Amino acid sequence: MEQKINYKKSLGQNFIYDINLLNAIVSDGEVEATDTVLEIGAGVGSLTKVLCQRAHKVISFEIDKNLIPYLENLKQKYKNLTLHYQDFMLADIQSLNLHNARVVANIPYYITTPIIFKLIDNINYFKSILVLIQKEVAERFSAKPKTKDYGITSVILQSIFDVRITRIIKKECFTPSPKVDSALIKLVPHNKYSIEDFDGFKKFVQNAFSMRRKTLINNLKLLYDKAQLENALTKLNYNINVRPEEISVEDFIKLYFYLKN
Ligand code: SAM
């Protein structure tokens, strides 16, 4: 099967055929026999097949119509599989009737962030998200304060999820091999904070990190009064010259609320 396919780089087609690795991915996703699983990017269905064997129901998206014969073949065998041959970014998640579902997917790298943000917008339908993405992106998502990787996406994702890399997957494990290694990253909603105006919070974090080398106050001084900023930082026991990467996720949320009110 591997030889016949005309892999499309533009669609992020880096497939996995190693059955042990596919089983390990599904295990990291904690997929159980009662679960409904959403997969984005079925490819020829190698991960889809293992998901069908382990889950109650699998809903899978694939944009490349050339792969339909492989997937229709799989559908004949697995009656718990539903396929959508369309761009996931245009899909209406609400219409899928998901409840407490899991996401397990080797997603196309060129739209990693848009996919994650689409899932966040629909987070009420999911209990966990396990996605295979580029290693360096996964390291940014899971980075801790005071490290070089800690930034906008670390704060935004960790304000909603416990974020953990479950395993590193070497580039040689894919067909064709991409240029860099990958990582499986697991996102589990922690419900620690209730941020009602999430779009406002996202913009706040983006502004806070607008110039990484500058202090937080310098980055935010066009949006807030300087005395108000100093006051908020002092209340949270930070020096007024603190830089954005030194502020914890929890304190970003506190700061946002102080400054909003
Ligand atoms: N799941 C397969 C595997 O692990 O071998 C394939 C993974 S491959 C990294 C990503 C897949 O996503 C490709 O088959 C690609 O055609 C598909 N894809 C790319 N963009 C997509 C989109 N916008 N919506 C749905 N599928 C997409």
PDB file of C-alpha atoms and ligand atoms in Angstrom:
ATOM      1  CA  MET A   1       0.000   0.000   0.000  1.00  0.00           C
ATOM      2  CA  GLU A   2       2.840   2.385   0.915  1.00  0.00           C
ATOM      3  CA  GLN A   3       4.303   2.488  -2.615  1.00  0.00           C
ATOM      4  CA  LYS A   4       1.114   3.257  -4.521  1.00  0.00           C
ATOM      5  CA  ILE A   5       0.235   6.450  -2.730  1.00  0.00           C
ATOM      6  CA  ASN A   6       1.114   9.830  -4.115  1.00  0.00           C
ATOM      7  CA  TYR A   7       1.800  11.565  -0.790  1.00  0.00           C
ATOM      8  CA  LYS A   8       0.820  15.234  -0.791  1.00  0.00           C
ATOM      9  CA  LYS A   9       3.206  17.402   1.180  1.00  0.00           C
ATOM     10  CA  SER A  10       0.807  20.333   0.881  1.00  0.00           C
ATOM     11  CA  LEU A  11      -1.767  18.374   2.922  1.00  0.00           C
ATOM     12  CA  GLY A  12       0.736  17.334   5.587  1.00  0.00           C
ATOM     13  CA  GLN A  13       0.607  13.682   4.535  1.00  0.00           C
ATOM     14  CA  ASN A  14       3.099  11.882   6.762  1.00  0.00           C
ATOM     15  CA  PHE A  15       1.560   8.501   7.483  1.00  0.00           C
ATOM     16  CA  ILE A  16       2.256   5.911  10.159  1.00  0.00           C
ATOM     17  CA  TYR A  17       2.146   2.201   9.371  1.00  0.00           C
ATOM     18  CA  ASP A  18       3.905   0.679  12.415  1.00  0.00           C
ATOM     19  CA  ILE A  19       1.206  -1.238  14.265  1.00  0.00           C
ATOM     20  CA  ASN A  20       3.025  -1.111  17.611  1.00  0.00           C
ATOM     21  CA  LEU A  21       3.253   2.669  17.396  1.00  0.00           C
ATOM     22  CA  LEU A  22      -0.407   2.973  16.348  1.00  0.00           C
ATOM     23  CA  ASN A  23      -1.424   0.856  19.337  1.00  0.00           C
ATOM     24  CA  ALA A  24       0.718   2.996  21.636  1.00  0.00           C
ATOM     25  CA  ILE A  25      -0.932   6.176  20.329  1.00  0.00           C
ATOM     26  CA  VAL A  26      -4.409   4.804  21.012  1.00  0.00           C
ATOM     27  CA  SER A  27      -3.300   3.695  24.488  1.00  0.00           C
ATOM     28  CA  ASP A  28      -1.949   7.185  25.255  1.00  0.00           C
ATOM     29  CA  GLY A  29      -5.383   8.470  24.184  1.00  0.00           C
ATOM     30  CA  GLU A  30      -6.891   6.246  26.927  1.00  0.00           C
ATOM     31  CA  VAL A  31      -9.500   5.097  24.438  1.00  0.00           C
ATOM     32  CA  GLU A  32     -12.025   2.731  25.997  1.00  0.00           C
ATOM     33  CA  ALA A  33     -14.688   0.472  24.497  1.00  0.00           C
ATOM     34  CA  THR A  34     -17.432   2.953  25.390  1.00  0.00           C
ATOM     35  CA  ASP A  35     -15.718   6.009  23.850  1.00  0.00           C
ATOM     36  CA  THR A  36     -16.586   8.038  20.793  1.00  0.00           C
ATOM     37  CA  VAL A  37     -13.416   9.250  19.081  1.00  0.00           C
ATOM     38  CA  LEU A  38     -12.971  12.086  16.617  1.00  0.00           C
ATOM     39  CA  GLU A  39     -10.015  11.748  14.230  1.00  0.00           C
ATOM     40  CA  ILE A  40      -8.819  14.592  12.012  1.00  0.00           C
ATOM     41  CA  GLY A  41      -6.930  13.412   8.920  1.00  0.00           C
ATOM     42  CA  ALA A  42      -7.590   9.688   8.372  1.00  0.00           C
ATOM     43  CA  GLY A  43      -5.022   9.213   5.592  1.00  0.00           C
ATOM     44  CA  VAL A  44      -5.361   5.617   4.380  1.00  0.00           C
ATOM     45  CA  GLY A  45      -6.897   4.726   7.727  1.00  0.00           C
ATOM     46  CA  SER A  46      -4.073   3.022   9.636  1.00  0.00           C
ATOM     47  CA  LEU A  47      -4.786   4.853  12.913  1.00  0.00           C
ATOM     48  CA  THR A  48      -8.511   4.857  12.106  1.00  0.00           C
ATOM     49  CA  LYS A  49      -8.482   1.056  11.982  1.00  0.00           C
ATOM     50  CA  VAL A  50      -6.954   0.672  15.458  1.00  0.00           C
ATOM     51  CA  LEU A  51      -9.390   3.280  16.786  1.00  0.00           C
ATOM     52  CA  CYS A  52     -12.311   1.295  15.315  1.00  0.00           C
ATOM     53  CA  GLN A  53     -11.039  -1.852  17.051  1.00  0.00           C
ATOM     54  CA  ARG A  54     -10.793  -0.140  20.448  1.00  0.00           C
ATOM     55  CA  ALA A  55     -13.570   2.484  20.562  1.00  0.00           C
ATOM     56  CA  HIS A  56     -17.347   2.359  20.477  1.00  0.00           C
ATOM     57  CA  LYS A  57     -17.607   4.853  17.620  1.00  0.00           C
ATOM     58  CA  VAL A  58     -15.113   6.643  15.365  1.00  0.00           C
ATOM     59  CA  ILE A  59     -15.828   9.809  13.395  1.00  0.00           C
ATOM     60  CA  SER A  60     -13.061  10.645  10.996  1.00  0.00           C
ATOM     61  CA  PHE A  61     -12.349  13.532   8.605  1.00  0.00           C
ATOM     62  CA  GLU A  62     -10.220  13.377   5.461  1.00  0.00           C
ATOM     63  CA  ILE A  63      -9.894  16.142   2.889  1.00  0.00           C
ATOM     64  CA  ASP A  64      -8.045  14.179   0.164  1.00  0.00           C
ATOM     65  CA  LYS A  65     -10.644  12.545  -2.085  1.00  0.00           C
ATOM     66  CA  ASN A  66      -7.963  10.274  -3.631  1.00  0.00           C
ATOM     67  CA  LEU A  67      -7.899   8.362  -0.354  1.00  0.00           C
ATOM     68  CA  ILE A  68     -11.631   7.552  -0.430  1.00  0.00           C
ATOM     69  CA  PRO A  69     -11.176   3.969  -1.813  1.00  0.00           C
ATOM     70  CA  TYR A  70      -8.904   2.993   1.121  1.00  0.00           C
ATOM     71  CA  LEU A  71     -11.288   4.450   3.651  1.00  0.00           C
ATOM     72  CA  GLU A  72     -14.453   3.031   2.087  1.00  0.00           C
ATOM     73  CA  ASN A  73     -12.759  -0.345   2.244  1.00  0.00           C
ATOM     74  CA  LEU A  74     -12.216   0.116   5.962  1.00  0.00           C
ATOM     75  CA  LYS A  75     -15.802   1.244   6.435  1.00  0.00           C
ATOM     76  CA  GLN A  76     -17.033  -2.055   4.965  1.00  0.00           C
ATOM     77  CA  LYS A  77     -15.252  -3.861   7.778  1.00  0.00           C
ATOM     78  CA  TYR A  78     -15.922  -1.493  10.677  1.00  0.00           C
ATOM     79  CA  LYS A  79     -19.547  -0.522  11.100  1.00  0.00           C
ATOM     80  CA  ASN A  80     -18.681   1.855  13.957  1.00  0.00           C
ATOM     81  CA  LEU A  81     -16.854   4.182  11.536  1.00  0.00           C
ATOM     82  CA  THR A  82     -18.337   7.396  10.115  1.00  0.00           C
ATOM     83  CA  LEU A  83     -16.318   9.230   7.483  1.00  0.00           C
ATOM     84  CA  HIS A  84     -16.512  12.859   6.417  1.00  0.00           C
ATOM     85  CA  TYR A  85     -14.642  13.643   3.206  1.00  0.00           C
ATOM     86  CA  GLN A  86     -14.242  17.336   3.818  1.00  0.00           C
ATOM     87  CA  ASP A  87     -12.036  20.058   5.245  1.00  0.00           C
ATOM     88  CA  PHE A  88     -12.198  19.715   9.021  1.00  0.00           C
ATOM     89  CA  MET A  89     -11.795  23.479   9.349  1.00  0.00           C
ATOM     90  CA  LEU A  90     -15.190  23.916   7.673  1.00  0.00           C
ATOM     91  CA  ALA A  91     -16.946  21.196   9.685  1.00  0.00           C
ATOM     92  CA  ASP A  92     -19.834  21.990  12.002  1.00  0.00           C
ATOM     93  CA  ILE A  93     -18.814  20.160  15.182  1.00  0.00           C
ATOM     94  CA  GLN A  94     -22.169  20.710  16.823  1.00  0.00           C
ATOM     95  CA  SER A  95     -23.888  18.648  14.129  1.00  0.00           C
ATOM     96  CA  LEU A  96     -21.717  15.610  14.990  1.00  0.00           C
ATOM     97  CA  ASN A  97     -23.719  15.022  18.191  1.00  0.00           C
ATOM     98  CA  LEU A  98     -20.638  14.402  20.301  1.00  0.00           C
ATOM     99  CA  HIS A  99     -20.828  13.951  24.045  1.00  0.00           C
ATOM    100  CA  ASN A 100     -17.759  13.495  26.224  1.00  0.00           C
ATOM    101  CA  ALA A 101     -15.791  12.397  23.169  1.00  0.00           C
ATOM    102  CA  ARG A 102     -12.041  12.005  22.755  1.00  0.00           C
ATOM    103  CA  VAL A 103      -9.861  13.362  19.979  1.00  0.00           C
ATOM    104  CA  VAL A 104      -7.046  11.077  18.832  1.00  0.00           C
ATOM    105  CA  ALA A 105      -5.287  12.188  15.655  1.00  0.00           C
ATOM    106  CA  ASN A 106      -2.083  12.469  13.695  1.00  0.00           C
ATOM    107  CA  ILE A 107      -3.035  15.915  12.461  1.00  0.00           C
ATOM    108  CA  PRO A 108      -1.733  17.774   9.388  1.00  0.00           C
ATOM    109  CA  TYR A 109       1.053  20.036  10.693  1.00  0.00           C
ATOM    110  CA  TYR A 110       0.282  22.987   8.445  1.00  0.00           C
ATOM    111  CA  ILE A 111      -2.917  23.678  10.427  1.00  0.00           C
ATOM    112  CA  THR A 112      -1.947  22.534  13.940  1.00  0.00           C
ATOM    113  CA  THR A 113      -2.896  25.778  15.697  1.00  0.00           C
ATOM    114  CA  PRO A 114      -6.175  26.384  13.791  1.00  0.00           C
ATOM    115  CA  ILE A 115      -7.266  22.801  14.582  1.00  0.00           C
ATOM    116  CA  ILE A 116      -6.452  23.188  18.288  1.00  0.00           C
ATOM    117  CA  PHE A 117      -8.292  26.512  18.469  1.00  0.00           C
ATOM    118  CA  LYS A 118     -11.318  25.035  16.690  1.00  0.00           C
ATOM    119  CA  LEU A 119     -11.355  22.222  19.272  1.00  0.00           C
ATOM    120  CA  ILE A 120     -11.078  24.794  22.086  1.00  0.00           C
ATOM    121  CA  ASP A 121     -14.096  26.649  20.683  1.00  0.00           C
ATOM    122  CA  ASN A 122     -16.016  23.379  20.952  1.00  0.00           C
ATOM    123  CA  ILE A 123     -14.415  22.061  24.133  1.00  0.00           C
ATOM    124  CA  ASN A 124     -17.745  21.169  25.778  1.00  0.00           C
ATOM    125  CA  TYR A 125     -17.973  18.114  23.502  1.00  0.00           C
ATOM    126  CA  PHE A 126     -14.605  16.642  24.513  1.00  0.00           C
ATOM    127  CA  LYS A 127     -13.041  15.026  27.570  1.00  0.00           C
ATOM    128  CA  SER A 128      -9.528  14.745  26.124  1.00  0.00           C
ATOM    129  CA  ILE A 129      -7.473  15.653  23.080  1.00  0.00           C
ATOM    130  CA  LEU A 130      -4.400  13.669  22.015  1.00  0.00           C
ATOM    131  CA  VAL A 131      -2.695  14.966  18.891  1.00  0.00           C
ATOM    132  CA  LEU A 132       0.548  14.199  17.136  1.00  0.00           C
ATOM    133  CA  ILE A 133       2.292  17.460  16.239  1.00  0.00           C
ATOM    134  CA  GLN A 134       5.791  18.807  15.610  1.00  0.00           C
ATOM    135  CA  LYS A 135       8.003  18.344  18.670  1.00  0.00           C
ATOM    136  CA  GLU A 136       9.007  21.984  18.933  1.00  0.00           C
ATOM    137  CA  VAL A 137       5.366  23.103  18.813  1.00  0.00           C
ATOM    138  CA  ALA A 138       4.454  20.557  21.518  1.00  0.00           C
ATOM    139  CA  GLU A 139       7.298  21.917  23.659  1.00  0.00           C
ATOM    140  CA  ARG A 140       5.846  25.423  23.346  1.00  0.00           C
ATOM    141  CA  PHE A 141       2.359  24.210  24.249  1.00  0.00           C
ATOM    142  CA  SER A 142       3.592  22.485  27.421  1.00  0.00           C
ATOM    143  CA  ALA A 143       6.320  24.984  28.434  1.00  0.00           C
ATOM    144  CA  LYS A 144       6.619  26.246  31.995  1.00  0.00           C
ATOM    145  CA  PRO A 145       7.266  29.896  33.030  1.00  0.00           C
ATOM    146  CA  LYS A 146      10.844  31.230  32.877  1.00  0.00           C
ATOM    147  CA  THR A 147      11.776  28.968  29.957  1.00  0.00           C
ATOM    148  CA  LYS A 148      12.503  30.039  26.391  1.00  0.00           C
ATOM    149  CA  ASP A 149       9.515  28.137  25.018  1.00  0.00           C
ATOM    150  CA  TYR A 150       6.951  29.709  27.373  1.00  0.00           C
ATOM    151  CA  GLY A 151       4.738  32.130  25.483  1.00  0.00           C
ATOM    152  CA  ILE A 152       1.279  32.948  24.175  1.00  0.00           C
ATOM    153  CA  THR A 153       0.127  29.418  23.308  1.00  0.00           C
ATOM    154  CA  SER A 154       1.564  27.942  26.545  1.00  0.00           C
ATOM    155  CA  VAL A 155      -0.513  30.363  28.632  1.00  0.00           C
ATOM    156  CA  ILE A 156      -3.684  30.082  26.554  1.00  0.00           C
ATOM    157  CA  LEU A 157      -3.663  26.264  26.402  1.00  0.00           C
ATOM    158  CA  GLN A 158      -2.647  25.763  30.028  1.00  0.00           C
ATOM    159  CA  SER A 159      -5.412  28.121  31.181  1.00  0.00           C
ATOM    160  CA  ILE A 160      -7.884  25.448  29.992  1.00  0.00           C
ATOM    161  CA  PHE A 161      -5.965  22.153  29.940  1.00  0.00           C
ATOM    162  CA  ASP A 162      -3.444  20.047  31.760  1.00  0.00           C
ATOM    163  CA  VAL A 163      -0.902  19.813  28.946  1.00  0.00           C
ATOM    164  CA  ARG A 164       1.523  16.905  28.749  1.00  0.00           C
ATOM    165  CA  ILE A 165       3.805  15.358  26.148  1.00  0.00           C
ATOM    166  CA  THR A 166       3.160  11.598  26.304  1.00  0.00           C
ATOM    167  CA  ARG A 167       5.901  10.520  23.883  1.00  0.00           C
ATOM    168  CA  ILE A 168       8.368  11.748  21.291  1.00  0.00           C
ATOM    169  CA  ILE A 169       8.060  10.118  17.876  1.00  0.00           C
ATOM    170  CA  LYS A 170      11.122  10.161  15.647  1.00  0.00           C
ATOM    171  CA  LYS A 171      10.764  11.442  12.101  1.00  0.00           C
ATOM    172  CA  GLU A 172      11.816   8.055  10.698  1.00  0.00           C
ATOM    173  CA  CYS A 173       8.543   6.554  11.994  1.00  0.00           C
ATOM    174  CA  PHE A 174       6.576   8.400   9.283  1.00  0.00           C
ATOM    175  CA  THR A 175       6.147   7.713   5.548  1.00  0.00           C
ATOM    176  CA  PRO A 176       7.435   9.926   4.018  1.00  0.00           C
ATOM    177  CA  SER A 177       9.692  11.253   6.811  1.00  0.00           C
ATOM    178  CA  PRO A 178       9.118  14.887   7.727  1.00  0.00           C
ATOM    179  CA  LYS A 179      12.127  17.153   8.442  1.00  0.00           C
ATOM    180  CA  VAL A 180      11.672  17.172  12.233  1.00  0.00           C
ATOM    181  CA  ASP A 181      10.655  14.852  15.070  1.00  0.00           C
ATOM    182  CA  SER A 182       7.114  14.841  16.441  1.00  0.00           C
ATOM    183  CA  ALA A 183       5.488  14.594  19.844  1.00  0.00           C
ATOM    184  CA  LEU A 184       2.179  13.315  21.075  1.00  0.00           C
ATOM    185  CA  ILE A 185       0.583  15.946  23.239  1.00  0.00           C
ATOM    186  CA  LYS A 186      -2.333  15.338  25.560  1.00  0.00           C
ATOM    187  CA  LEU A 187      -4.754  18.087  26.557  1.00  0.00           C
ATOM    188  CA  VAL A 188      -7.242  17.363  29.359  1.00  0.00           C
ATOM    189  CA  PRO A 189      -9.609  20.152  30.471  1.00  0.00           C
ATOM    190  CA  HIS A 190      -8.886  20.945  34.127  1.00  0.00           C
ATOM    191  CA  ASN A 191     -11.809  23.296  34.842  1.00  0.00           C
ATOM    192  CA  LYS A 192      -9.635  25.197  37.352  1.00  0.00           C
ATOM    193  CA  TYR A 193     -10.649  28.643  36.160  1.00  0.00           C
ATOM    194  CA  SER A 194     -13.757  30.051  34.638  1.00  0.00           C
ATOM    195  CA  ILE A 195     -12.738  32.621  32.072  1.00  0.00           C
ATOM    196  CA  GLU A 196     -16.007  33.864  30.619  1.00  0.00           C
ATOM    197  CA  ASP A 197     -14.539  36.307  28.125  1.00  0.00           C
ATOM    198  CA  PHE A 198     -11.989  33.901  26.646  1.00  0.00           C
ATOM    199  CA  ASP A 199     -11.428  35.981  23.496  1.00  0.00           C
ATOM    200  CA  GLY A 200     -10.608  38.984  25.692  1.00  0.00           C
ATOM    201  CA  PHE A 201      -8.165  36.853  27.706  1.00  0.00           C
ATOM    202  CA  LYS A 202      -6.479  35.601  24.504  1.00  0.00           C
ATOM    203  CA  LYS A 203      -5.984  39.183  23.295  1.00  0.00           C
ATOM    204  CA  PHE A 204      -4.632  40.197  26.707  1.00  0.00           C
ATOM    205  CA  VAL A 205      -2.023  37.394  26.624  1.00  0.00           C
ATOM    206  CA  GLN A 206      -1.082  38.256  23.027  1.00  0.00           C
ATOM    207  CA  ASN A 207      -0.531  41.888  24.026  1.00  0.00           C
ATOM    208  CA  ALA A 208       1.406  40.905  27.145  1.00  0.00           C
ATOM    209  CA  PHE A 209       3.900  38.959  24.995  1.00  0.00           C
ATOM    210  CA  SER A 210       3.971  41.421  22.084  1.00  0.00           C
ATOM    211  CA  MET A 211       7.647  42.265  22.725  1.00  0.00           C
ATOM    212  CA  ARG A 212       9.273  39.394  24.573  1.00  0.00           C
ATOM    213  CA  ARG A 213      12.364  41.290  25.690  1.00  0.00           C
ATOM    214  CA  LYS A 214      10.340  44.173  27.146  1.00  0.00           C
ATOM    215  CA  THR A 215       8.746  44.312  30.566  1.00  0.00           C
ATOM    216  CA  LEU A 216       5.099  43.400  30.940  1.00  0.00           C
ATOM    217  CA  ILE A 217       4.260  47.010  31.804  1.00  0.00           C
ATOM    218  CA  ASN A 218       5.912  48.257  28.615  1.00  0.00           C
ATOM    219  CA  ASN A 219       3.881  45.794  26.560  1.00  0.00           C
ATOM    220  CA  LEU A 220       0.581  46.734  28.187  1.00  0.00           C
ATOM    221  CA  LYS A 221       1.012  50.451  28.853  1.00  0.00           C
ATOM    222  CA  LEU A 222      -0.949  51.549  25.780  1.00  0.00           C
ATOM    223  CA  LEU A 223      -3.952  49.550  26.950  1.00  0.00           C
ATOM    224  CA  TYR A 224      -3.891  50.203  30.709  1.00  0.00           C
ATOM    225  CA  ASP A 225      -2.931  52.988  33.033  1.00  0.00           C
ATOM    226  CA  LYS A 226       0.679  52.566  34.299  1.00  0.00           C
ATOM    227  CA  ALA A 227      -0.235  53.049  37.976  1.00  0.00           C
ATOM    228  CA  GLN A 228      -2.987  50.447  37.637  1.00  0.00           C
ATOM    229  CA  LEU A 229      -0.499  47.989  36.112  1.00  0.00           C
ATOM    230  CA  GLU A 230       2.053  48.603  38.892  1.00  0.00           C
ATOM    231  CA  ASN A 231      -0.630  48.171  41.485  1.00  0.00           C
ATOM    232  CA  ALA A 232      -1.851  44.862  40.008  1.00  0.00           C
ATOM    233  CA  LEU A 233       1.692  43.458  39.770  1.00  0.00           C
ATOM    234  CA  THR A 234       2.512  44.493  43.341  1.00  0.00           C
ATOM    235  CA  LYS A 235      -0.662  42.819  44.594  1.00  0.00           C
ATOM    236  CA  LEU A 236       0.523  39.579  42.985  1.00  0.00           C
ATOM    237  CA  ASN A 237       4.001  39.975  44.522  1.00  0.00           C
ATOM    238  CA  TYR A 238       5.794  40.662  41.250  1.00  0.00           C
ATOM    239  CA  ASN A 239       8.459  43.271  40.709  1.00  0.00           C
ATOM    240  CA  ILE A 240       7.147  46.036  38.427  1.00  0.00           C
ATOM    241  CA  ASN A 241       9.943  45.245  35.947  1.00  0.00           C
ATOM    242  CA  VAL A 242       8.795  41.656  35.519  1.00  0.00           C
ATOM    243  CA  ARG A 243       8.874  40.208  31.979  1.00  0.00           C
ATOM    244  CA  PRO A 244       5.910  38.297  30.542  1.00  0.00           C
ATOM    245  CA  GLU A 245       7.672  34.927  30.541  1.00  0.00           C
ATOM    246  CA  GLU A 246       8.097  35.114  34.339  1.00  0.00           C
ATOM    247  CA  ILE A 247       4.362  35.209  35.034  1.00  0.00           C
ATOM    248  CA  SER A 248       2.528  31.944  35.778  1.00  0.00           C
ATOM    249  CA  VAL A 249      -0.676  30.943  33.973  1.00  0.00           C
ATOM    250  CA  GLU A 250      -2.729  31.434  37.127  1.00  0.00           C
ATOM    251  CA  ASP A 251      -1.298  34.919  37.644  1.00  0.00           C
ATOM    252  CA  PHE A 252      -2.049  35.877  34.026  1.00  0.00           C
ATOM    253  CA  ILE A 253      -5.685  35.067  34.738  1.00  0.00           C
ATOM    254  CA  LYS A 254      -5.629  37.047  38.011  1.00  0.00           C
ATOM    255  CA  LEU A 255      -3.976  40.003  36.299  1.00  0.00           C
ATOM    256  CA  TYR A 256      -6.561  39.983  33.534  1.00  0.00           C
ATOM    257  CA  PHE A 257      -9.389  40.129  36.075  1.00  0.00           C
ATOM    258  CA  TYR A 258      -7.749  42.850  38.196  1.00  0.00           C
ATOM    259  CA  LEU A 259      -7.178  45.026  35.147  1.00  0.00           C
ATOM    260  CA  LYS A 260     -10.619  44.420  33.703  1.00  0.00           C
ATOM    261  CA  ASN A 261     -12.414  45.529  36.847  1.00  0.00           C
TER     262      ASN A 261
HETATM  263  N1  SAM B   1      -3.977   9.383  10.215  1.00  0.00           N
HETATM  264  C1  SAM B   1      -3.061   9.060   9.151  1.00  0.00           C
HETATM  265  C2  SAM B   1      -1.823   8.392   9.732  1.00  0.00           C
HETATM  266  O1  SAM B   1      -1.570   8.587  10.929  1.00  0.00           O
HETATM  267  O2  SAM B   1      -1.135   7.690   8.990  1.00  0.00           O
HETATM  268  C3  SAM B   1      -2.669  10.289   8.313  1.00  0.00           C
HETATM  269  C4  SAM B   1      -2.077  11.449   9.070  1.00  0.00           C
HETATM  270  S1  SAM B   1      -1.420  12.731   8.063  1.00  0.00           S
HETATM  271  C5  SAM B   1      -0.273  13.468   9.200  1.00  0.00           C
HETATM  272  C6  SAM B   1      -2.690  13.981   8.062  1.00  0.00           C
HETATM  273  C7  SAM B   1      -3.905  13.711   7.180  1.00  0.00           C
HETATM  274  O3  SAM B   1      -4.787  14.851   7.253  1.00  0.00           O
HETATM  275  C8  SAM B   1      -3.623  13.544   5.698  1.00  0.00           C
HETATM  276  O4  SAM B   1      -4.223  12.353   5.227  1.00  0.00           O
HETATM  277  C9  SAM B   1      -4.250  14.764   5.021  1.00  0.00           C
HETATM  278  O5  SAM B   1      -4.737  14.512   3.713  1.00  0.00           O
HETATM  279  C10 SAM B   1      -5.362  15.113   5.990  1.00  0.00           C
HETATM  280  N2  SAM B   1      -5.769  16.537   5.973  1.00  0.00           N
HETATM  281  C11 SAM B   1      -5.012  17.609   5.668  1.00  0.00           C
HETATM  282  N3  SAM B   1      -5.710  18.741   5.786  1.00  0.00           N
HETATM  283  C12 SAM B   1      -6.951  18.379   6.217  1.00  0.00           C
HETATM  284  C13 SAM B   1      -8.138  19.115   6.524  1.00  0.00           C
HETATM  285  N4  SAM B   1      -8.158  20.438   6.447  1.00  0.00           N
HETATM  286  N5  SAM B   1      -9.234  18.429   6.901  1.00  0.00           N
HETATM  287  C14 SAM B   1      -9.208  17.062   6.974  1.00  0.00           C
HETATM  288  N6  SAM B   1      -8.115  16.318   6.708  1.00  0.00           N
HETATM  289  C15 SAM B   1      -6.996  16.972   6.335  1.00  0.00           C
END
